[in-house]
Tab-separated table of N, CA and C in Angstrom:
chain	number	residue	atom	x	y	z
A	1	MET	N	-16.885	-17.190	-1.061
A	1	MET	CA	-16.295	-16.495	-1.814
A	1	MET	C	-15.619	-16.608	-2.921
A	2	GLU	N	-15.815	-16.291	-3.878
A	2	GLU	CA	-15.075	-16.462	-5.017
A	2	GLU	C	-14.674	-15.437	-5.849
A	3	MET	N	-12.841	-14.824	-6.146
A	3	MET	CA	-12.743	-13.489	-6.932
A	3	MET	C	-12.023	-13.802	-7.761
A	4	ILE	N	-12.070	-13.513	-8.848
A	4	ILE	CA	-10.990	-13.152	-9.984
A	4	ILE	C	-9.874	-12.720	-9.801
A	5	LEU	N	-8.332	-12.709	-10.086
A	5	LEU	CA	-7.102	-11.617	-9.863
A	5	LEU	C	-7.518	-11.109	-11.376
A	6	THR	N	-7.471	-9.596	-10.976
A	6	THR	CA	-7.599	-9.459	-12.598
A	6	THR	C	-6.147	-8.086	-12.143
A	7	GLU	N	-5.572	-7.740	-13.213
A	7	GLU	CA	-4.941	-6.961	-12.953
A	7	GLU	C	-5.195	-5.474	-12.170
A	8	ASP	N	-6.327	-5.039	-12.114
A	8	ASP	CA	-6.665	-3.855	-11.105
A	8	ASP	C	-6.557	-4.501	-9.567
A	9	GLU	N	-6.792	-6.191	-9.544
A	9	GLU	CA	-7.369	-6.405	-8.031
A	9	GLU	C	-5.539	-6.523	-7.776
A	10	PHE	N	-4.939	-6.666	-8.317
A	10	PHE	CA	-3.679	-6.962	-8.453
A	10	PHE	C	-2.847	-5.529	-7.958
A	11	ARG	N	-3.225	-4.597	-8.976
A	11	ARG	CA	-2.583	-3.391	-8.504
A	11	ARG	C	-3.263	-2.952	-7.291
A	12	LYS	N	-4.440	-2.744	-6.937
A	12	LYS	CA	-5.292	-2.381	-5.574
A	12	LYS	C	-4.453	-2.941	-4.561
A	13	SER	N	-4.207	-4.382	-4.591
A	13	SER	CA	-3.342	-4.987	-3.782
A	13	SER	C	-1.752	-4.489	-3.279
A	14	CYS	N	-1.284	-3.868	-4.571
A	14	CYS	CA	-0.054	-4.046	-3.812
A	14	CYS	C	-0.095	-2.275	-3.546
A	15	GLN	N	-0.845	-1.918	-3.783
A	15	GLN	CA	-1.143	-0.123	-3.349
A	15	GLN	C	-1.372	-0.340	-1.707
A	16	ALA	N	-2.221	-1.313	-1.454
A	16	ALA	CA	-2.625	-1.385	0.194
A	16	ALA	C	-1.292	-1.708	0.860
A	17	LEU	N	-0.985	-2.720	0.683
A	17	LEU	CA	0.366	-3.486	1.447
A	17	LEU	C	1.531	-2.055	1.448
A	18	SER	N	1.623	-1.527	0.033
A	18	SER	CA	3.209	-0.755	0.482
A	18	SER	C	2.473	1.000	0.841
A	19	SER	N	1.829	0.828	1.034
A	19	SER	CA	1.209	2.595	1.221
A	19	SER	C	1.657	3.488	2.127
A	20	ALA	N	1.429	2.270	3.532
A	20	ALA	CA	2.680	2.718	4.990
A	20	ALA	C	3.907	2.973	4.410
A	21	ALA	N	4.899	2.548	3.687
A	21	ALA	CA	5.868	2.339	3.187
A	21	ALA	C	5.861	3.999	2.514
A	22	VAL	N	5.025	3.623	1.583
A	22	VAL	CA	5.000	4.650	0.653
A	22	VAL	C	5.076	6.448	1.278
A	23	LYS	N	3.500	6.090	2.298
A	23	LYS	CA	3.383	7.499	2.904
A	23	LYS	C	4.986	7.801	4.057
A	24	ARG	N	5.447	6.559	4.309
A	24	ARG	CA	7.055	7.061	5.320
A	24	ARG	C	7.900	8.057	4.036
A	25	LEU	N	8.141	7.596	3.131
A	25	LEU	CA	8.859	8.131	2.358
A	25	LEU	C	8.791	9.433	1.909
A	26	GLN	N	7.320	9.797	1.492
A	26	GLN	CA	6.867	11.261	0.900
A	26	GLN	C	6.832	11.817	1.896
A	27	ILE	N	6.357	11.358	3.479
A	27	ILE	CA	6.960	12.187	4.605
A	27	ILE	C	8.393	12.546	4.648
A	28	ILE	N	9.426	11.659	4.497
A	28	ILE	CA	10.649	11.907	4.378
A	28	ILE	C	10.860	12.736	3.454
A	29	TYR	N	10.485	13.055	1.908
A	29	TYR	CA	10.567	13.892	1.253
A	29	TYR	C	10.124	14.877	1.116
A	30	ILE	N	9.185	15.184	1.684
A	30	ILE	CA	8.721	16.359	2.217
A	30	ILE	C	9.751	17.140	3.354
A	31	VAL	N	10.206	16.786	4.316
A	31	VAL	CA	10.896	17.060	5.037
A	31	VAL	C	11.911	17.704	4.705
A	32	ILE	N	12.243	16.707	3.819
A	32	ILE	CA	13.741	17.073	3.111
A	32	ILE	C	13.538	18.711	2.413
A	33	GLY	N	12.818	18.856	1.676
A	33	GLY	CA	11.951	19.853	0.814
A	33	GLY	C	12.043	21.149	1.948
A	34	SER	N	11.229	20.590	3.357
A	34	SER	CA	11.119	21.879	3.763
A	34	SER	C	12.631	22.488	4.463
A	35	ILE	N	13.433	21.141	4.662
A	35	ILE	CA	14.579	21.891	5.418
A	35	ILE	C	15.336	22.494	4.538
A	36	CYS	N	15.379	22.381	2.898
A	36	CYS	CA	15.887	23.384	1.964
A	36	CYS	C	15.245	24.502	1.944
A	37	CYS	N	13.724	24.829	2.364
A	37	CYS	CA	13.088	25.840	2.183
A	37	CYS	C	13.123	26.644	3.148
A	38	LEU	N	13.530	26.266	4.390
A	38	LEU	CA	13.866	26.929	6.131
A	38	LEU	C	15.296	26.991	5.360
A	39	CYS	N	16.340	26.520	4.978
A	39	CYS	CA	17.687	26.952	4.798
A	39	CYS	C	17.694	28.172	3.444
A	40	GLY	N	16.412	28.416	2.739
A	40	GLY	CA	16.888	29.311	2.051
A	40	GLY	C	15.816	30.632	2.903
A	41	ILE	N	15.340	30.507	3.635
A	41	ILE	CA	14.796	31.484	4.099
A	41	ILE	C	15.903	32.395	5.233
A	42	ALA	N	16.777	31.405	5.976
A	42	ALA	CA	17.848	31.254	6.553
A	42	ALA	C	18.531	32.292	5.699
A	43	PHE	N	18.992	32.109	4.655
A	43	PHE	CA	19.867	32.432	3.820
A	43	PHE	C	19.131	33.906	3.361
A	44	ILE	N	18.096	34.241	2.988
A	44	ILE	CA	17.273	35.733	3.105
A	44	ILE	C	17.436	36.630	4.005
A	45	LEU	N	17.234	35.920	5.404
A	45	LEU	CA	17.360	36.620	6.522
A	45	LEU	C	19.201	36.924	6.899
A	46	SER	N	19.935	35.762	6.391
A	46	SER	CA	21.504	36.232	6.886
A	46	SER	C	21.894	37.867	5.690
A	47	PRO	N	22.409	38.280	6.569
A	47	PRO	CA	23.267	39.551	5.517
A	47	PRO	C	24.458	38.967	5.026
A	48	ILE	N	24.905	37.669	4.941
A	48	ILE	CA	25.893	37.055	3.944
A	48	ILE	C	25.580	37.010	3.131
A	49	PHE	N	24.318	36.583	2.702
A	49	PHE	CA	24.131	36.047	1.199
A	49	PHE	C	22.871	36.989	1.199
A	50	SER	N	22.377	36.394	-0.095
A	50	SER	CA	21.399	37.733	-1.019
A	50	SER	C	20.620	36.722	-1.246
A	51	LEU	N	19.560	38.329	-1.495
A	51	LEU	CA	17.967	37.935	-2.067
A	51	LEU	C	17.791	36.736	-2.778
A	52	VAL	N	18.517	36.234	-3.561
A	52	VAL	CA	18.223	35.897	-5.102
A	52	VAL	C	18.841	34.573	-4.716
A	53	GLU	N	19.903	34.414	-3.566
A	53	GLU	CA	20.678	33.117	-3.030
A	53	GLU	C	19.716	32.295	-2.411
A	54	GLY	N	18.813	32.942	-1.704
A	54	GLY	CA	18.114	32.023	-0.432
A	54	GLY	C	17.157	31.886	-0.843
A	55	LEU	N	16.280	32.822	-2.413
A	55	LEU	CA	15.015	32.371	-3.237
A	55	LEU	C	15.270	31.301	-3.679
A	56	ILE	N	16.587	30.594	-4.619
A	56	ILE	CA	17.034	29.694	-5.198
A	56	ILE	C	16.937	28.982	-4.547
A	57	ILE	N	17.470	28.772	-2.788
A	57	ILE	CA	17.181	27.628	-2.533
A	57	ILE	C	16.331	27.057	-1.954
A	58	ALA	N	15.640	27.563	-1.527
A	58	ALA	CA	13.960	27.508	-1.213
A	58	ALA	C	13.161	27.099	-2.627
A	59	ILE	N	13.408	27.660	-3.643
A	59	ILE	CA	12.314	26.973	-4.384
A	59	ILE	C	13.198	25.752	-4.876
A	60	ALA	N	14.547	25.218	-5.005
A	60	ALA	CA	14.966	24.294	-5.029
A	60	ALA	C	14.288	22.923	-4.310
A	61	GLY	N	14.581	23.523	-2.705
A	61	GLY	CA	14.024	22.650	-2.228
A	61	GLY	C	12.307	22.048	-2.461
A	62	VAL	N	11.547	23.066	-2.852
A	62	VAL	CA	9.691	23.179	-3.585
A	62	VAL	C	10.094	21.833	-4.271
A	63	VAL	N	10.792	22.119	-5.717
A	63	VAL	CA	11.130	21.414	-6.715
A	63	VAL	C	11.860	20.443	-6.163
A	64	LEU	N	12.680	20.052	-5.623
A	64	LEU	CA	13.323	18.630	-5.091
A	64	LEU	C	11.986	18.091	-4.378
A	65	CYS	N	11.426	18.784	-3.219
A	65	CYS	CA	10.575	17.583	-2.843
A	65	CYS	C	9.363	16.984	-4.316
A	66	GLY	N	8.991	17.766	-5.301
A	66	GLY	CA	7.935	17.698	-6.162
A	66	GLY	C	8.704	16.810	-6.854
A	67	ILE	N	9.819	16.357	-7.567
A	67	ILE	CA	10.922	15.552	-8.292
A	67	ILE	C	10.855	14.465	-7.214
A	68	LEU	N	11.151	14.427	-6.052
A	68	LEU	CA	11.363	13.027	-5.045
A	68	LEU	C	9.968	12.342	-5.113
A	69	ASN	N	8.736	13.261	-5.026
A	69	ASN	CA	7.743	12.577	-4.753
A	69	ASN	C	6.653	11.942	-5.606
A	70	LEU	N	7.114	12.920	-7.388
A	70	LEU	CA	6.558	12.126	-8.464
A	70	LEU	C	7.584	11.117	-8.805
A	71	ASN	N	8.713	11.290	-8.870
A	71	ASN	CA	9.478	9.763	-8.953
A	71	ASN	C	8.907	8.662	-8.093
A	72	LEU	N	8.755	9.174	-7.088
A	72	LEU	CA	8.132	7.398	-5.634
A	72	LEU	C	6.922	6.857	-6.945
A	73	MET	N	6.077	7.962	-7.463
A	73	MET	CA	4.900	7.301	-7.676
A	73	MET	C	4.929	6.646	-8.860
A	74	VAL	N	5.989	7.105	-9.712
A	74	VAL	CA	6.353	6.834	-11.060
A	74	VAL	C	6.997	5.194	-10.660
A	75	GLN	N	7.917	5.298	-10.505
A	75	GLN	CA	8.571	4.173	-9.423
A	75	GLN	C	8.024	2.848	-8.828
A	76	THR	N	6.579	3.074	-8.239
A	76	THR	CA	5.913	2.636	-7.309
A	76	THR	C	5.228	1.798	-8.873
A	77	LYS	N	4.497	2.377	-9.623
A	77	LYS	CA	3.701	1.856	-10.901
A	77	LYS	C	4.611	1.301	-11.573
A	78	LYS	N	6.228	1.463	-11.871
A	78	LYS	CA	6.630	0.530	-12.864
A	78	LYS	C	6.937	-0.764	-11.917
A	79	ASP	N	7.231	-0.806	-10.702
A	79	ASP	CA	7.210	-2.010	-9.395
A	79	ASP	C	5.809	-2.928	-9.999
A	80	VAL	N	4.865	-2.418	-9.951
A	80	VAL	CA	3.549	-2.776	-9.548
A	80	VAL	C	3.364	-3.927	-10.707
A	81	GLU	N	3.523	-3.140	-12.036
A	81	GLU	CA	3.759	-3.635	-13.358
A	81	GLU	C	4.514	-4.657	-13.993
A	82	LYS	N	5.768	-4.347	-13.184
A	82	LYS	CA	7.070	-5.166	-13.424
A	82	LYS	C	6.626	-6.686	-12.676
A	83	ALA	N	5.823	-6.716	-11.583
A	83	ALA	CA	5.571	-7.810	-10.719
A	83	ALA	C	4.140	-8.673	-11.408
A	84	TRP	N	3.243	-7.589	-12.215
A	84	TRP	CA	2.156	-8.235	-12.802
A	84	TRP	C	2.925	-9.172	-13.871
A	85	LYS	N	3.633	-8.377	-14.782
A	85	LYS	CA	4.105	-8.896	-15.821
A	85	LYS	C	5.479	-10.336	-15.668
A	86	ALA	N	5.671	-10.654	-14.340
A	86	ALA	CA	6.730	-11.429	-14.172
A	86	ALA	C	6.193	-12.745	-13.354
A	87	HIS	N	4.360	-12.661	-13.238
A	87	HIS	CA	3.762	-13.665	-12.927
A	87	HIS	C	2.766	-13.867	-13.349
A	88	PRO	N	2.662	-14.247	-15.147
A	88	PRO	CA	1.651	-14.729	-15.940
A	88	PRO	C	0.506	-15.729	-15.682
A	89	GLU	N	0.932	-16.292	-14.565
A	89	GLU	CA	0.179	-17.908	-13.919
A	89	GLU	C	-1.152	-17.003	-12.755
A	90	LEU	N	-0.363	-15.746	-12.618
A	90	LEU	CA	-1.657	-15.146	-11.627
A	90	LEU	C	-2.586	-14.310	-12.073
A	91	HIS	N	-2.318	-14.154	-13.728
A	91	HIS	CA	-3.458	-13.224	-14.224
A	91	HIS	C	-4.617	-13.916	-14.360
A	92	ASP	N	-5.615	-13.149	-13.855
A	92	ASP	CA	-7.507	-13.824	-14.019
A	92	ASP	C	-6.993	-14.955	-13.540
A	93	ILE	N	-6.821	-15.496	-12.471
A	93	ILE	CA	-6.691	-16.641	-11.722
A	93	ILE	C	-8.068	-16.515	-10.146
A	94	VAL	N	-8.550	-17.564	-10.360
A	94	VAL	CA	-10.072	-18.063	-9.999
A	94	VAL	C	-9.781	-18.017	-8.735
A	95	ILE	N	-10.103	-17.515	-7.455
A	95	ILE	CA	-9.351	-17.948	-6.397
A	95	ILE	C	-10.988	-18.129	-5.309
A	96	HIS	N	-10.852	-19.146	-4.923
A	96	HIS	CA	-11.988	-19.749	-3.828
A	96	HIS	C	-11.159	-19.534	-2.138
A	97	ILE	N	-12.058	-18.665	-1.845
A	97	ILE	CA	-11.814	-18.264	-0.377
A	97	ILE	C	-13.457	-19.259	0.166
A	98	THR	N	-13.079	-20.107	1.700
A	98	THR	CA	-14.076	-20.512	2.069
A	98	THR	C	-13.634	-19.941	3.640
A	99	PHE	N	-14.693	-19.715	4.508
A	99	PHE	CA	-14.571	-19.206	5.852
A	99	PHE	C	-15.236	-20.693	6.830
A	100	PHE	N	-14.068	-20.778	7.141
A	100	PHE	CA	-15.213	-21.436	9.001
A	100	PHE	C	-14.656	-20.646	10.314
A	101	GLU	N	-15.072	-21.927	10.640
A	101	GLU	CA	-14.938	-21.275	12.179
A	101	GLU	C	-14.106	-20.562	12.933
A	102	ASP	N	-12.112	-21.374	12.717
A	102	ASP	CA	-11.098	-21.115	13.299
A	102	ASP	C	-10.116	-21.096	12.039
A	103	HIS	N	-10.663	-20.608	11.292
A	103	HIS	CA	-9.618	-20.653	9.595
A	103	HIS	C	-10.613	-20.366	8.932
A	104	PHE	N	-9.288	-20.339	7.410
A	104	PHE	CA	-10.357	-19.374	6.411
A	104	PHE	C	-9.722	-20.603	4.993
A	105	THR	N	-9.807	-21.101	3.797
A	105	THR	CA	-8.985	-21.808	2.761
A	105	THR	C	-9.176	-20.999	1.674
A	106	GLN	N	-8.077	-21.054	1.075
A	106	GLN	CA	-7.981	-20.505	-0.465
A	106	GLN	C	-7.516	-21.364	-1.669
A	107	THR	N	-8.166	-21.488	-2.207
A	107	THR	CA	-8.164	-22.486	-3.284
A	107	THR	C	-8.163	-22.530	-4.828
A	108	THR	N	-7.241	-22.341	-5.849
A	108	THR	CA	-7.183	-21.689	-6.934
A	108	THR	C	-6.617	-23.181	-7.995
A	109	PRO	N	-7.076	-22.803	-8.945
A	109	PRO	CA	-6.604	-24.293	-10.102
A	109	PRO	C	-5.142	-24.838	-9.696
A	110	THR	N	-4.747	-24.199	-8.956
A	110	THR	CA	-3.233	-25.204	-9.041
A	110	THR	C	-2.823	-25.682	-7.357
A	111	VAL	N	-3.136	-24.805	-6.263
A	111	VAL	CA	-2.781	-24.566	-5.184
A	111	VAL	C	-3.936	-24.744	-4.289
A	112	SER	N	-3.482	-24.871	-3.035
A	112	SER	CA	-4.444	-24.692	-1.835
A	112	SER	C	-3.805	-24.543	-0.707
A	113	SER	N	-4.253	-23.837	0.156
A	113	SER	CA	-3.776	-23.300	1.247
A	113	SER	C	-5.241	-22.728	2.826
A	114	ASN	N	-4.556	-23.042	3.621
A	114	ASN	CA	-5.269	-23.245	5.319
A	114	ASN	C	-4.348	-22.090	5.966
A	115	ALA	N	-4.867	-21.332	6.667
A	115	ALA	CA	-4.744	-20.190	7.386
A	115	ALA	C	-5.524	-20.295	8.710
A	116	ASP	N	-4.678	-20.407	9.810
A	116	ASP	CA	-5.765	-20.385	11.081
A	116	ASP	C	-5.643	-18.783	11.129
A	117	TYR	N	-7.188	-18.300	11.846
A	117	TYR	CA	-7.097	-16.903	12.109
A	117	TYR	C	-6.254	-16.402	13.044
A	118	THR	N	-5.634	-17.236	14.122
A	118	THR	CA	-4.562	-17.058	15.166
A	118	THR	C	-3.286	-16.795	13.912
A	119	ASP	N	-2.996	-16.615	13.320
A	119	ASP	CA	-1.762	-16.582	12.221
A	119	ASP	C	-2.019	-15.576	11.681
A	120	LEU	N	-3.086	-14.913	11.524
A	120	LEU	CA	-2.923	-13.432	10.607
A	120	LEU	C	-2.364	-12.765	11.335
A	121	LYS	N	-1.239	-11.872	10.738
A	121	LYS	CA	-0.629	-10.502	11.549
A	121	LYS	C	-1.480	-8.985	11.523
A	122	LYS	N	-2.345	-9.126	10.315
A	122	LYS	CA	-3.147	-8.143	10.003
A	122	LYS	C	-3.770	-7.568	9.165
A	123	ILE	N	-4.747	-7.278	9.671
A	123	ILE	CA	-6.187	-6.879	8.240
A	123	ILE	C	-6.377	-5.713	7.616
A	124	ILE	N	-6.211	-5.463	6.495
A	124	ILE	CA	-5.953	-4.317	5.715
A	124	ILE	C	-7.617	-3.991	5.718
A	125	GLU	N	-8.129	-3.229	5.341
A	125	GLU	CA	-9.499	-2.712	4.729
A	125	GLU	C	-8.907	-1.061	3.852
A	126	THR	N	-9.700	-1.529	2.822
A	126	THR	CA	-9.811	-0.221	1.738
A	126	THR	C	-11.116	-0.091	1.763
A	127	GLU	N	-11.194	1.141	0.557
A	127	GLU	CA	-12.617	1.068	0.394
A	127	GLU	C	-13.127	-0.105	-0.203
A	128	THR	N	-12.532	-0.737	-1.045
A	128	THR	CA	-13.675	-1.712	-1.730
A	128	THR	C	-13.072	-3.251	-1.611
A	129	ASN	N	-11.597	-3.255	-0.966
A	129	ASN	CA	-11.363	-5.271	-0.160
A	129	ASN	C	-11.088	-5.359	1.244
A	130	TYR	N	-10.686	-6.112	1.334
A	130	TYR	CA	-9.707	-6.818	2.919
A	130	TYR	C	-9.222	-7.183	2.275
A	131	TYR	N	-7.735	-6.943	3.478
A	131	TYR	CA	-6.531	-8.160	3.072
A	131	TYR	C	-5.993	-8.660	4.113
A	132	LEU	N	-6.428	-10.033	4.139
A	132	LEU	CA	-6.224	-10.832	5.750
A	132	LEU	C	-4.300	-11.252	5.790
A	133	MET	N	-4.074	-10.322	5.777
A	133	MET	CA	-2.562	-10.502	5.922
A	133	MET	C	-1.942	-12.298	6.427
A	134	THR	N	-1.527	-12.708	6.118
A	134	THR	CA	-0.461	-13.872	7.033
A	134	THR	C	0.922	-13.810	6.903
A	135	GLY	N	1.581	-12.874	6.293
A	135	GLY	CA	2.883	-12.645	6.321
A	135	GLY	C	2.561	-11.036	6.152
A	136	GLU	N	4.135	-10.606	5.759
A	136	GLU	CA	4.232	-9.155	5.242
A	136	GLU	C	3.484	-8.850	4.169
A	137	THR	N	4.096	-10.160	3.134
A	137	THR	CA	3.306	-9.945	1.510
A	137	THR	C	2.631	-10.856	0.892
A	138	SER	N	1.821	-11.829	2.050
A	138	SER	CA	0.775	-12.774	1.335
A	138	SER	C	-0.048	-12.731	2.605
A	139	GLY	N	-1.023	-13.152	1.265
A	139	GLY	CA	-2.493	-13.073	2.429
A	139	GLY	C	-3.936	-13.538	1.443
A	140	ALA	N	-5.219	-13.222	2.016
A	140	ALA	CA	-6.080	-12.917	1.218
A	140	ALA	C	-6.721	-12.090	0.655
A	141	ILE	N	-6.856	-11.674	-0.563
A	141	ILE	CA	-7.660	-10.993	-0.960
A	141	ILE	C	-9.643	-11.086	-0.960
A	142	VAL	N	-10.202	-10.767	0.121
A	142	VAL	CA	-11.585	-10.719	-0.247
A	142	VAL	C	-12.465	-9.149	-0.214
A	143	VAL	N	-13.076	-9.205	-1.516
A	143	VAL	CA	-13.826	-8.333	-2.183
A	143	VAL	C	-14.907	-8.298	-1.458
A	144	LYS	N	-15.116	-6.981	-0.836
A	144	LYS	CA	-15.956	-6.255	-0.229
A	144	LYS	C	-17.756	-6.781	-0.821
A	145	ASP	N	-17.448	-6.336	-2.012
A	145	ASP	CA	-18.845	-6.657	-2.942
A	145	ASP	C	-19.274	-8.181	-3.074
A	146	ARG	N	-18.549	-8.683	-2.754
A	146	ARG	CA	-18.718	-10.579	-3.035
A	146	ARG	C	-18.913	-10.863	-1.437
A	147	CYS	N	-19.399	-9.984	-0.569
A	147	CYS	CA	-19.145	-10.693	0.706
A	147	CYS	C	-20.462	-10.453	0.709
A	148	ALA	N	-21.401	-11.486	1.808
A	148	ALA	CA	-22.647	-11.439	2.657
A	148	ALA	C	-22.411	-10.708	3.106
A	149	SER	N	-23.543	-9.640	4.535
A	149	SER	CA	-23.372	-8.802	5.506
A	149	SER	C	-22.171	-9.591	6.242
A	150	GLY	N	-23.150	-10.888	7.166
A	150	GLY	CA	-22.576	-12.018	7.843
A	150	GLY	C	-21.224	-12.073	7.733
A	151	LEU	N	-20.815	-12.398	6.757
A	151	LEU	CA	-19.228	-12.446	6.472
A	151	LEU	C	-18.334	-10.698	6.738
A	152	ILE	N	-18.934	-9.717	6.434
A	152	ILE	CA	-18.430	-8.498	6.704
A	152	ILE	C	-18.580	-8.347	8.389
A	153	ASP	N	-19.371	-9.262	8.859
A	153	ASP	CA	-19.892	-8.626	10.468
A	153	ASP	C	-18.390	-9.639	10.965
A	154	PHE	N	-18.167	-10.396	10.052
A	154	PHE	CA	-16.827	-11.816	10.865
A	154	PHE	C	-15.706	-10.770	10.933
A	155	ILE	N	-15.308	-10.665	9.420
A	155	ILE	CA	-14.370	-9.998	9.478
A	155	ILE	C	-13.553	-8.487	10.365
A	156	GLN	N	-14.857	-7.870	10.531
A	156	GLN	CA	-14.304	-6.683	11.417
A	156	GLN	C	-14.186	-7.133	12.646
A	157	ASN	N	-14.949	-8.279	13.415
A	157	ASN	CA	-14.539	-8.776	14.461
A	157	ASN	C	-13.594	-9.363	14.749
A	158	LEU	N	-12.796	-10.001	13.604
A	158	LEU	CA	-11.650	-10.812	13.681
A	158	LEU	C	-10.286	-9.702	13.443
A	159	GLN	N	-10.599	-8.115	12.768
A	159	GLN	CA	-9.997	-6.788	12.910
A	159	GLN	C	-9.912	-6.506	14.121
A	160	ARG	N	-10.729	-6.121	15.553
A	160	ARG	CA	-10.518	-5.744	16.116
A	160	ARG	C	-9.776	-6.517	16.928
A	161	ARG	N	-10.123	-7.680	16.748
A	161	ARG	CA	-9.837	-8.870	17.854
A	161	ARG	C	-7.758	-8.706	17.553
A	162	ILE	N	-7.504	-8.796	16.402
A	162	ILE	CA	-6.036	-8.322	16.106
A	162	ILE	C	-5.560	-7.061	16.371
A	163	ASN	N	-6.009	-5.957	16.213
A	163	ASN	CA	-5.916	-4.845	16.567
A	163	ASN	C	-5.614	-4.376	18.309
A	164	SER	N	-6.113	-5.108	19.030
A	164	SER	CA	-6.251	-5.233	20.185
A	164	SER	C	-4.869	-5.259	20.993
């Protein structure tokens, strides 16, 4: 299987690798905003504070949640752009991946590597790709459109073995 590492493929891989961490932060930000909203409601119900003070706190919670999530999306996009620009040697590089019974090889014009299937930490599946992860941020990108049906079945079996 052959693929070209375009900027779009690079972005998709970064998104797939960071999606769990980004989702955790989004949940934390939503919890923070919800706590502010609950405090606002408590202020509204309290005889000590006015309705206006409670509404301000509740609205501030919603706005804070929105700002934090927007900042997270913008910062994530900037980080991906920075990483892409920092590695011009990866731009449009051709990667050949060959699958064998017990391992796969990944070859570029400058380097070749082997990975045993037993060394895979996880396989991330997205709508368009598989990411065969040998480390936290290292692995192979397998574009589904370039796979024969037998290869997709093989990767799905690997995925079931790793996840069990």
